[in-house]
mmCIF file of C-alpha atoms in Angstrom:
data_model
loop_
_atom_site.group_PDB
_atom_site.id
_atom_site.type_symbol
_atom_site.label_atom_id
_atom_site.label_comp_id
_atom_site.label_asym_id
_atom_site.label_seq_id
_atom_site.Cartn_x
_atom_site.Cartn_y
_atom_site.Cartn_z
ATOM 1 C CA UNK A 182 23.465 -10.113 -2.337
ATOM 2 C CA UNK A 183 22.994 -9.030 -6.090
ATOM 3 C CA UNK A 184 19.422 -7.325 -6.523
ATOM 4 C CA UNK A 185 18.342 -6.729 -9.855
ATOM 5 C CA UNK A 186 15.909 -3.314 -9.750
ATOM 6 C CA UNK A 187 13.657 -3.269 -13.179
ATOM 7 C CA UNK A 188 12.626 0.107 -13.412
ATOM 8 C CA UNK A 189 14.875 1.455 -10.475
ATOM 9 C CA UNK A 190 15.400 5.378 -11.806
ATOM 10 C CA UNK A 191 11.863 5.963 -11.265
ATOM 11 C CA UNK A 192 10.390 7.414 -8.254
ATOM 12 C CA UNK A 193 9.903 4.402 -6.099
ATOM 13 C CA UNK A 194 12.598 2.412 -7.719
ATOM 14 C CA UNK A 195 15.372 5.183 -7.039
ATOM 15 C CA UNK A 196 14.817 5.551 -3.544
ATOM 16 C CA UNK A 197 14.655 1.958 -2.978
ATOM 17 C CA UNK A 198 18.070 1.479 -4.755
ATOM 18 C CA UNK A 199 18.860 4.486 -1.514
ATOM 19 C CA UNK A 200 17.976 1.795 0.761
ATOM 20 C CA UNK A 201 19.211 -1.179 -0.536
ATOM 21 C CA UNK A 202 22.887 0.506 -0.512
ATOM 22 C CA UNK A 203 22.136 1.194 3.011
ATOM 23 C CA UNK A 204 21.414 -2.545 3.571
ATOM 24 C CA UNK A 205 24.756 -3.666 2.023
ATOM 25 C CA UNK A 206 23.489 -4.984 -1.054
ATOM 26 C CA UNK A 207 24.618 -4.606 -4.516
ATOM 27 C CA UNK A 208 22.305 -3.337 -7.176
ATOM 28 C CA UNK A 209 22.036 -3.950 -10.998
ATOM 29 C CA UNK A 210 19.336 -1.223 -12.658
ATOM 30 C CA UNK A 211 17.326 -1.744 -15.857
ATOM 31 C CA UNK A 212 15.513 0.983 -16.704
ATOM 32 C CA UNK A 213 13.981 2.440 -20.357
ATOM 33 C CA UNK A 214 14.298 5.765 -19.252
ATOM 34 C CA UNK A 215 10.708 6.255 -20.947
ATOM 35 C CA UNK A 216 9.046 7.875 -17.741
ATOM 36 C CA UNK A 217 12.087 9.038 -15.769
ATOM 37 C CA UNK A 218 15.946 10.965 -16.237
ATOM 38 C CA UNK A 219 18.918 9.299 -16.296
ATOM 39 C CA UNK A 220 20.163 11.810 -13.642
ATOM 40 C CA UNK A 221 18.747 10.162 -11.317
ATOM 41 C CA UNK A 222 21.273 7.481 -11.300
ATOM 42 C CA UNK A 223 23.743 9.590 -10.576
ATOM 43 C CA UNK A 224 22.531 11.597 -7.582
ATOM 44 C CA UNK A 225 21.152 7.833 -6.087
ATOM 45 C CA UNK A 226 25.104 7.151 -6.489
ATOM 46 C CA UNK A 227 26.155 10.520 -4.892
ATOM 47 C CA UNK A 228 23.411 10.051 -1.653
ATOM 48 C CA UNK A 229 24.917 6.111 -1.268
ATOM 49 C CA UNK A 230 28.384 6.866 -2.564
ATOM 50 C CA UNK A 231 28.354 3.573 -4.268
ATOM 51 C CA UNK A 232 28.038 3.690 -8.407
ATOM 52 C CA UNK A 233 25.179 0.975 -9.351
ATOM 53 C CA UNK A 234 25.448 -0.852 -12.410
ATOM 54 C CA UNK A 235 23.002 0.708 -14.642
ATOM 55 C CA UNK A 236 21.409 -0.670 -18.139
ATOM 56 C CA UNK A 237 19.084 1.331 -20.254
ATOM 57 C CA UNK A 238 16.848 -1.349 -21.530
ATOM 58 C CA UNK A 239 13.595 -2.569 -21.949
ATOM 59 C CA UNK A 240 12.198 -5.634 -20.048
ATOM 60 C CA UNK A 241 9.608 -6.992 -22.427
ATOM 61 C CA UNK A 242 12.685 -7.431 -24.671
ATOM 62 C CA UNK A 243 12.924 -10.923 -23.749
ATOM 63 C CA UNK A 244 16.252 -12.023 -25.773
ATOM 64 C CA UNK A 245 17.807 -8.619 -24.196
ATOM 65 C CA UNK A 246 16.814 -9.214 -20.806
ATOM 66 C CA UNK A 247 18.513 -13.361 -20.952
ATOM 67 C CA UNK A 248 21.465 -11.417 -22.337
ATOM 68 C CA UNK A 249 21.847 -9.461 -19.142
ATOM 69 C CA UNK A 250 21.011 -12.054 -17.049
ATOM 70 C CA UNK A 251 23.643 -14.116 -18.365
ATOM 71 C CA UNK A 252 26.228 -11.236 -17.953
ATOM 72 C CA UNK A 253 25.523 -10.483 -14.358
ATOM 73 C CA UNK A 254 25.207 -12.406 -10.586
ATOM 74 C CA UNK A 255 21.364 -12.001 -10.010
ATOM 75 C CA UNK A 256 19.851 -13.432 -6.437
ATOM 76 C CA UNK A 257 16.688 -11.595 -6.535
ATOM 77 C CA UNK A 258 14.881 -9.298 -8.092
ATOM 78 C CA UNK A 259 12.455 -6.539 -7.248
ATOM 79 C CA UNK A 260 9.991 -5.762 -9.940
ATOM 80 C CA UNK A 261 9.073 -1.718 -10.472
ATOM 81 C CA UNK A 262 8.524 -1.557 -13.727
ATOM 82 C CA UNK A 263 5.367 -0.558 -14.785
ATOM 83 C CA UNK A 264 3.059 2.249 -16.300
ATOM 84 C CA UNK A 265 1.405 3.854 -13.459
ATOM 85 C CA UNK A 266 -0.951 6.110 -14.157
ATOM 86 C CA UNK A 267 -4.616 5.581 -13.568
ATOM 87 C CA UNK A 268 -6.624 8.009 -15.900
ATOM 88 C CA UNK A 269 -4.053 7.441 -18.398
ATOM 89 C CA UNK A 270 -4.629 3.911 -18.257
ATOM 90 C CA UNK A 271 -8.503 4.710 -19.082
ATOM 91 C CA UNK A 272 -7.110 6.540 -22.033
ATOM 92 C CA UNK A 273 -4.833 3.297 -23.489
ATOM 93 C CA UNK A 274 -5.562 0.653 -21.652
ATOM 94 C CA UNK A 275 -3.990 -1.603 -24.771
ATOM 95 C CA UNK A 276 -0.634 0.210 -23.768
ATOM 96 C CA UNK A 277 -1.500 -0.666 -20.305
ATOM 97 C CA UNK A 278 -2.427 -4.610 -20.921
ATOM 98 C CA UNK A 279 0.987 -4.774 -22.965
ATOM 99 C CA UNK A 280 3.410 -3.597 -20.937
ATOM 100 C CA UNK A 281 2.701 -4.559 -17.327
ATOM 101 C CA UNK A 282 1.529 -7.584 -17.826
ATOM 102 C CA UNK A 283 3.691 -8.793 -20.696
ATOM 103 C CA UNK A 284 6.928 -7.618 -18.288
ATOM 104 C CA UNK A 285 5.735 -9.704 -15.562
ATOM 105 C CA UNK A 286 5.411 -12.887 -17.752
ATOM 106 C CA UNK A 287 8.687 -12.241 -19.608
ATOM 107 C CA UNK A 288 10.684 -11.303 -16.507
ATOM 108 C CA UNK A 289 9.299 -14.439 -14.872
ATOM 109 C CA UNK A 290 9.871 -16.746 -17.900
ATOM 110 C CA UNK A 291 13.712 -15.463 -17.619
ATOM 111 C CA UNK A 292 13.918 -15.653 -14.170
ATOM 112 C CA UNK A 293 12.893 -19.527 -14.520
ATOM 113 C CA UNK A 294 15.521 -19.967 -16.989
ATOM 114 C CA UNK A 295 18.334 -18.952 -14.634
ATOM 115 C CA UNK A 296 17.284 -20.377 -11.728
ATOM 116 C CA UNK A 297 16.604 -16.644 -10.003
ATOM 117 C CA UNK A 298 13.295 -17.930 -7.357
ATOM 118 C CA UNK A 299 13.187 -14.394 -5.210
ATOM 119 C CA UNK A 300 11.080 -11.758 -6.242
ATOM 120 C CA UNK A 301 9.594 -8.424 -4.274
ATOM 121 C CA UNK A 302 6.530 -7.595 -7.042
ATOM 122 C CA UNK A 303 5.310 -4.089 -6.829
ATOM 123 C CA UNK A 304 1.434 -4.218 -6.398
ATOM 124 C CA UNK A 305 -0.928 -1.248 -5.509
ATOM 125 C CA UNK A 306 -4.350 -0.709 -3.301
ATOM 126 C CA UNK A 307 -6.026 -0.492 -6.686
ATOM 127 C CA UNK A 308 -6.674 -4.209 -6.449
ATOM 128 C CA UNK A 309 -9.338 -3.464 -3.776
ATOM 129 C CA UNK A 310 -11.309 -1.328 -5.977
ATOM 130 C CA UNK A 311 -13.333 0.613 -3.383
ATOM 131 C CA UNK A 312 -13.436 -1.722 -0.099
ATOM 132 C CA UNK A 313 -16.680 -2.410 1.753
ATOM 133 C CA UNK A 314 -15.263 -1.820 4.987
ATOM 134 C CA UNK A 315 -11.861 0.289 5.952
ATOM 135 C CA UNK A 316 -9.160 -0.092 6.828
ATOM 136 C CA UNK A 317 -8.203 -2.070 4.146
ATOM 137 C CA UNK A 318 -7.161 -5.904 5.238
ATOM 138 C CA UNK A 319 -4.715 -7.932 3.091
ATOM 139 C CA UNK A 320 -8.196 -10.361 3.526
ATOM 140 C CA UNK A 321 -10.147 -7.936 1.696
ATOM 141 C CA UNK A 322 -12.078 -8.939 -1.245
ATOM 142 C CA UNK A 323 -10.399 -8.124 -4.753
ATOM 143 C CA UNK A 324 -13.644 -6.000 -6.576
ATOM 144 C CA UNK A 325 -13.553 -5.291 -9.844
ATOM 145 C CA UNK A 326 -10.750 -3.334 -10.812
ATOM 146 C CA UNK A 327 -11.997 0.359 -11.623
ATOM 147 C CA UNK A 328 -9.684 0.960 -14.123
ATOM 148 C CA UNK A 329 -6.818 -0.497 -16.900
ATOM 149 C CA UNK A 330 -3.965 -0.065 -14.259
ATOM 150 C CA UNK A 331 -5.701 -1.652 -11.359
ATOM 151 C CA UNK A 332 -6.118 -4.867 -13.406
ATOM 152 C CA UNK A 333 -2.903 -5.041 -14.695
ATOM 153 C CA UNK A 334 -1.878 -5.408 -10.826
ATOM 154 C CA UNK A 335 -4.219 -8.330 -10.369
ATOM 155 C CA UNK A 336 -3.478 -10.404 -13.225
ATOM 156 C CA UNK A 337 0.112 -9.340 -12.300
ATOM 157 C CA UNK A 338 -0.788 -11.140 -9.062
ATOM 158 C CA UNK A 339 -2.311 -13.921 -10.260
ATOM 159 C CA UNK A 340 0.265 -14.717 -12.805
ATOM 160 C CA UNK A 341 2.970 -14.588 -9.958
ATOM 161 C CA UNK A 342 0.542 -17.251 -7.990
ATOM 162 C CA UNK A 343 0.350 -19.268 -10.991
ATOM 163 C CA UNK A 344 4.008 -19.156 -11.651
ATOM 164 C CA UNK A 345 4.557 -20.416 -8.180
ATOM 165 C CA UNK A 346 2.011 -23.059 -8.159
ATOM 166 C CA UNK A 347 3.660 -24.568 -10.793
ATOM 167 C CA UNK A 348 7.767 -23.782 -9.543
ATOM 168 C CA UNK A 349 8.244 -25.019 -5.767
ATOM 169 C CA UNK A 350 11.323 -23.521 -5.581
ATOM 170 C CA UNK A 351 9.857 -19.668 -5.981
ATOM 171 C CA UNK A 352 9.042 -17.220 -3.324
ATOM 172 C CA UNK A 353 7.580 -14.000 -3.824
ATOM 173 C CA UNK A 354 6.428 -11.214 -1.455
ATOM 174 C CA UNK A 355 4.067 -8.635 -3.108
ATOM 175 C CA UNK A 356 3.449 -5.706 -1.462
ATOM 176 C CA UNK A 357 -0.188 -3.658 -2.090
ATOM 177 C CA UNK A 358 0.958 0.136 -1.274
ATOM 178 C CA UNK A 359 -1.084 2.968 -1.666
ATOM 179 C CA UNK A 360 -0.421 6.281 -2.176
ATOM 180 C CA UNK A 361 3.256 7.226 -2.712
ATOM 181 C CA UNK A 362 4.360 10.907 -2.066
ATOM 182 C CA UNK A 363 7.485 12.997 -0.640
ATOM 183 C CA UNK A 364 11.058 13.135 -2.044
ATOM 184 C CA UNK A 365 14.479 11.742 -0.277
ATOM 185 C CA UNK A 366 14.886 14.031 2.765
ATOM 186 C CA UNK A 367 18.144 15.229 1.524
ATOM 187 C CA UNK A 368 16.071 16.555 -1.724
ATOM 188 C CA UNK A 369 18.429 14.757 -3.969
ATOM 189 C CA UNK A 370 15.716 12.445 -5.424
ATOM 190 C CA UNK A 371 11.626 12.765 -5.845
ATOM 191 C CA UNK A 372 8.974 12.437 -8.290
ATOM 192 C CA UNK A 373 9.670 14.213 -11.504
ATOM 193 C CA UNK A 374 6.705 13.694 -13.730
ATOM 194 C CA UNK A 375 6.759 14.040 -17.741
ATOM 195 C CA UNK A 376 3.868 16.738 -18.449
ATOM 196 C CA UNK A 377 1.059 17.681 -16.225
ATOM 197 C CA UNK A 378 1.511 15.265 -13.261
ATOM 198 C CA UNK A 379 -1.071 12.553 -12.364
ATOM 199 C CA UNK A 380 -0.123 11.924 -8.926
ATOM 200 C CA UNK A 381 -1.011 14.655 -6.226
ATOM 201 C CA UNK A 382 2.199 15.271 -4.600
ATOM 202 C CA UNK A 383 4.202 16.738 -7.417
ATOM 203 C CA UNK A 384 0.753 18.458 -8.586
ATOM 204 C CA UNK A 385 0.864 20.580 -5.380
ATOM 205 C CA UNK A 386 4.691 21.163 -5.949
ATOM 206 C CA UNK A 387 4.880 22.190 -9.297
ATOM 207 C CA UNK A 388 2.033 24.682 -8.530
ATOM 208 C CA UNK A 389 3.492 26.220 -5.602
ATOM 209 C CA UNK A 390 6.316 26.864 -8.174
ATOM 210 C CA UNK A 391 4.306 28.362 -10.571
ATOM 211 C CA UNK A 392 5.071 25.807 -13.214
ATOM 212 C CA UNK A 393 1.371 24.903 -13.061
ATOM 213 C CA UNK A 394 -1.342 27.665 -12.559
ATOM 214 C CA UNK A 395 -3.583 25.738 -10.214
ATOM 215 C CA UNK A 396 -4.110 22.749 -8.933
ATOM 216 C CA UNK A 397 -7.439 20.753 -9.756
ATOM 217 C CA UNK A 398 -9.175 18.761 -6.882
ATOM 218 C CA UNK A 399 -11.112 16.264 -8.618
ATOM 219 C CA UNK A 400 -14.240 16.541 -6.356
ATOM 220 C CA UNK A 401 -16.278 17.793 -3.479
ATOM 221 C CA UNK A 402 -19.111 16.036 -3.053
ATOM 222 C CA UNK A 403 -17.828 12.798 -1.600
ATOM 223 C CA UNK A 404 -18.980 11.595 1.553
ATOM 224 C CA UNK A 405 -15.914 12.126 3.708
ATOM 225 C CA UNK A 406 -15.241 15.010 6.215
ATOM 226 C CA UNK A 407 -14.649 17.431 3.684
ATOM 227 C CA UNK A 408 -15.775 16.087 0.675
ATOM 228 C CA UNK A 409 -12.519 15.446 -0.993
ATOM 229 C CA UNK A 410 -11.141 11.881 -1.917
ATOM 230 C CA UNK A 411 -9.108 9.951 1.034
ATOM 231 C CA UNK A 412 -6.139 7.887 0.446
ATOM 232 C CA UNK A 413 -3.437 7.052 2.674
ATOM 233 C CA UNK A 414 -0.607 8.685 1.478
ATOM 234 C CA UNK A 415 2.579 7.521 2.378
ATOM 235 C CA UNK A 416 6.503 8.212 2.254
ATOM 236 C CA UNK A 417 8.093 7.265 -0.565
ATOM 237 C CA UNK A 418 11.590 6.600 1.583
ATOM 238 C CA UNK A 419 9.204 4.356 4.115
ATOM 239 C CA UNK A 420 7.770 2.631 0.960
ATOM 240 C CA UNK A 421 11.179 1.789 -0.435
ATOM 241 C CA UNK A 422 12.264 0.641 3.066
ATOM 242 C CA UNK A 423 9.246 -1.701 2.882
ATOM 243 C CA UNK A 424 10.767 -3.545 -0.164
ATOM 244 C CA UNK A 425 13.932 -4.048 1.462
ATOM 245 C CA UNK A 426 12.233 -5.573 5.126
ATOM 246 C CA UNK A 427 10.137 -7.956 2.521
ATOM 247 C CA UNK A 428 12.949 -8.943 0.516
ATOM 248 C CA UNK A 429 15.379 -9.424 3.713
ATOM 249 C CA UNK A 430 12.060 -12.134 4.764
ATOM 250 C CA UNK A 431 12.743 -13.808 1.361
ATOM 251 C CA UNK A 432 16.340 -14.218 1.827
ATOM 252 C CA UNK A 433 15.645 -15.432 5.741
ATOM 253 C CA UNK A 434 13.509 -18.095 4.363
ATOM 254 C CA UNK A 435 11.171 -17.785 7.446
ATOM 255 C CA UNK A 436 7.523 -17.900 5.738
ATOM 256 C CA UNK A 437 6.325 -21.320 4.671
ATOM 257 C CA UNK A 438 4.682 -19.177 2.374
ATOM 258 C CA UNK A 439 5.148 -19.361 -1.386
ATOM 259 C CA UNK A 440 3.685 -15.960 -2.035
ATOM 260 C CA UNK A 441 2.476 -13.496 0.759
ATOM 261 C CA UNK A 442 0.462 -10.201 0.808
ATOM 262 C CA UNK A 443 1.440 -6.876 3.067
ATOM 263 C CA UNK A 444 -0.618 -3.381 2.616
ATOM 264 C CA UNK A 445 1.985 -0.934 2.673
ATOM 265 C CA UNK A 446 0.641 2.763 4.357
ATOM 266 C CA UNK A 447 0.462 4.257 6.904
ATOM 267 C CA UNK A 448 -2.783 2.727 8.091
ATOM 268 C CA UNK A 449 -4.320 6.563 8.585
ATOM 269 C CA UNK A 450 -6.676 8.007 5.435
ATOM 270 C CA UNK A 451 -6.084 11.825 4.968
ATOM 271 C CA UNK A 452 -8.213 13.978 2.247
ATOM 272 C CA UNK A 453 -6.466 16.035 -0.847
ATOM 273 C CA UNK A 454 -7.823 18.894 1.312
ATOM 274 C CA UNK A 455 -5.957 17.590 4.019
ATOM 275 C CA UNK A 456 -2.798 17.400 2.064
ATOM 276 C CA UNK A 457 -2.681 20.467 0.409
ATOM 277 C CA UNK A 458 -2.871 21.945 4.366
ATOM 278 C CA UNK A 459 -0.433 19.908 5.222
ATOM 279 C CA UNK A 460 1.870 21.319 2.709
ATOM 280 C CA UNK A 461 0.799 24.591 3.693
ATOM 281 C CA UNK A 462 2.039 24.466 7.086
ATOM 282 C CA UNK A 463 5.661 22.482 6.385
ATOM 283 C CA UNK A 464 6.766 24.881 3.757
ATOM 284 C CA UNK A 465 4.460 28.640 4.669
ATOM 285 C CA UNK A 466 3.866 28.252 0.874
ATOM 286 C CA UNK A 467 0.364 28.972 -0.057
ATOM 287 C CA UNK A 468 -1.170 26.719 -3.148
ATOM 288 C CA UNK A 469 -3.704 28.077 -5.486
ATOM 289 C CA UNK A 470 -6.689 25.194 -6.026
ATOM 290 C CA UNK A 471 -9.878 24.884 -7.334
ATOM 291 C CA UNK A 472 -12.737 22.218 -7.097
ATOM 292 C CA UNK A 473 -13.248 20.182 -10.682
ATOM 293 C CA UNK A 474 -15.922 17.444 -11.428
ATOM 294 C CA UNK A 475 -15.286 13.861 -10.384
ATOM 295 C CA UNK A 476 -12.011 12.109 -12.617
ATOM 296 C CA UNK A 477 -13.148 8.897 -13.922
ATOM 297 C CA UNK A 478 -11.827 5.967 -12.332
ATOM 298 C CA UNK A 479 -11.283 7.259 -8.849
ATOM 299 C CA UNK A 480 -11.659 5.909 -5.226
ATOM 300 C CA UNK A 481 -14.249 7.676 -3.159
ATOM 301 C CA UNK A 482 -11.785 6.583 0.037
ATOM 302 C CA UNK A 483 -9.316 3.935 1.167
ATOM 303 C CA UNK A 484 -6.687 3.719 3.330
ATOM 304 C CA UNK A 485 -4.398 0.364 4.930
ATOM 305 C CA UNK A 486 -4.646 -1.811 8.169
ATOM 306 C CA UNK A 487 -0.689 -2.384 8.157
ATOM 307 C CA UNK A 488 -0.667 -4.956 11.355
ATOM 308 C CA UNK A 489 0.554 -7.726 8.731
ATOM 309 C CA UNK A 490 3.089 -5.555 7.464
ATOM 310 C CA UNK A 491 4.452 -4.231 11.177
ATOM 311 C CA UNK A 492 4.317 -7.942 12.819
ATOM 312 C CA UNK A 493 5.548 -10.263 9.626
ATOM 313 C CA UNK A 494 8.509 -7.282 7.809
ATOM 314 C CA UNK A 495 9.500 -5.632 11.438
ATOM 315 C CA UNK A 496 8.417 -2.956 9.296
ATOM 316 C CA UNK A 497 6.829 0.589 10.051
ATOM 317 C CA UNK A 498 6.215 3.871 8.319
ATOM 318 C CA UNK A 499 8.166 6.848 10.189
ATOM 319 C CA UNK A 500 7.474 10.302 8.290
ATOM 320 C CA UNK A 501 4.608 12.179 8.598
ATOM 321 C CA UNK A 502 2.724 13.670 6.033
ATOM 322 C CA UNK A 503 4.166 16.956 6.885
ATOM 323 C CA UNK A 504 7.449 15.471 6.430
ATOM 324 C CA UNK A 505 6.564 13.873 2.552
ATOM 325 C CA UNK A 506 5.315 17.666 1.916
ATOM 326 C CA UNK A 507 8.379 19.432 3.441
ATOM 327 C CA UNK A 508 10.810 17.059 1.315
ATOM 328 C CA UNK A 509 9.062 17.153 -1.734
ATOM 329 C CA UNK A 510 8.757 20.658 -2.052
ATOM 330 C CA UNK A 511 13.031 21.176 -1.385
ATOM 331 C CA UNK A 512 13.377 18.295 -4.274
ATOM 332 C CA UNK A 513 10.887 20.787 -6.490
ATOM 333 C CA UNK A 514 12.805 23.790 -5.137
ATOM 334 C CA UNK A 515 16.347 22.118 -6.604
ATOM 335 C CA UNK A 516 15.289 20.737 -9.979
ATOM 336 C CA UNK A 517 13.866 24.083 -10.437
ATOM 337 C CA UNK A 518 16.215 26.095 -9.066
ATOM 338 C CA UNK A 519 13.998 27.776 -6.519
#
């Protein structure tokens, strides 16, 4: 099988381009660059020992994105790219509106074209806005998105419904995961944020490392156990092995299903407080914090029920938190030369 990955040298992308090797599938990258290194490529190719086809380009560019499509054996595709952050997306939500959603629509337009009807979409939790009840069902009501990003992921979603309403032939799996952290256990691959990072786990890294003075926790006064936020945090490796169970269901043809739902956590919720300890006790490296006013846009708490995503992929997360901080902190230790 051919898999085009769009946006497959970024965090999530790269590791799932680990595990997709490991399937026996080929891969064909398109990637910007414009949030992550083209190094990456390369050490994906050294952990797999294959060399992907790689092609620095941007997806909204419709007219370049038929030309590759024409030039290459595509039988599915799983869709990464995105912008992620969620403050950020407070700050330019125009930016936001443009570039996730227009990729979606363009990718899908070209994917008609060439008769391509298999597509793993990259969703996020952020759809639920903050649930009523926990753990999160893939039942749940959709609130409200709190911010730019987290609507981008449900018109994203409704867009793929729409575009299979009206195309019989298409199947799509979308997966809602939450919170991404951890590095490839080898420490060949991880988050590598541009600037001061957004997401916690390379926050904590990059300040055990002294690249950042401190880490901010955004909050104390929520009502959970220690008044810090609660997400369920989850391994990036088990996330990217997630994409590959849902996209092995799309080839199997075994869901009646034009488009189906899975949460993708661990189904436990664990506060930043929680994490930071965790780190603490994988690597005996102490991090320097200090409590900061509520950041707009966040989740008091949320975490996953994952019974869909266990019974439907054959699917199940594996690492432990203590495991995501252990391996993230030897990928911050290499690119910094620790």
């Amino acid at each position: 099988m051919n898999i085009l990955v769009t946006g497959g040298t970024g965090f999530i992308g790269s590791h799932t381009i680990v595990e997709l090797y490991e399937a026996g599938m080929d891969v064909l990258n398109i990637d910007n660059l414009c949030n992550s290194e083209a190094f990456i490529n390369e050490n994906v190719d050294a952990i797999t020992g294959n060399k992907q086809i790689f092609i620095c380009e941007d997806i909204t560019n419709e007219e370049a994105l038929r030309k590759i499509f024409s030039s290459h054996s595509i039988d599915a595709v799983i869709h990464f790219a995105a912008f992620k952050s969620v403050n950020e997306s407070v700050e330019k939500p125009l930016e936001y509106y443009r570039n996730n959603i227009g990729a979606t629509i363009t990718l899908l337009n070209v994917m008609k074209s060439f008769n391509v009807y298999l597509l793993v979409f990259s969703s996020s939790c952020t759809v639920y806005g903050q649930p009523d009840h926990l753990p999160v069902t893939e039942d749940s009501p959709i609130k409200d998105a709190a911010t730019p990003y987290g609507y981008t992921k449900q018109v994203c979603e409704q867009v793929i419904a729409d575009f299979a309403e009206a195309n019989p032939n298409f199947r799509s799996i979308i997966l809602r995961y939450f919170n991404p952290v951890g590095a490839h256990k080898s420490g060949t691959i991880g988050e590598l944020p541009r600037g001061v990072p957004n997401n916690l786990g390379p926050y904590i890294t990059q300040t055990a490392a002294g690249i950042l003075p401190l880490l901010n926790i955004f909050g104390n006064d929520y009502e959970t156990p220690d008044g810090t936020c609660i997400r369920d945090f989850i391994h990036v490796s088990d996330l990217a092995g997630a994409h590959v169970a849902a996209l092995k269901k799309l080839i199997s043809k075994k869901s009646d299903l034009q488009v189906s739902f899975y949460n993708i956590g661990t189904g436990k919720g664990n506060t930043v407080l929680e994490v930071v300890k965790a780190f603490e006790k994988a690597t005996s490296v102490k991090v320097n914090y200090k409590i900061t006013g509520r950041r707009e846009g966040d989740i008091e708490k949320i975490w996953a029920n994952v019974d869909r995503a266990e019974k439907e992929l054959n699917w199940k997360a594996k690492y432990s938190l203590e495991d995501a901080m252990l391996h993230a902190w030897l990928w911050e230790k290499k690119i910094r030369n620790i």
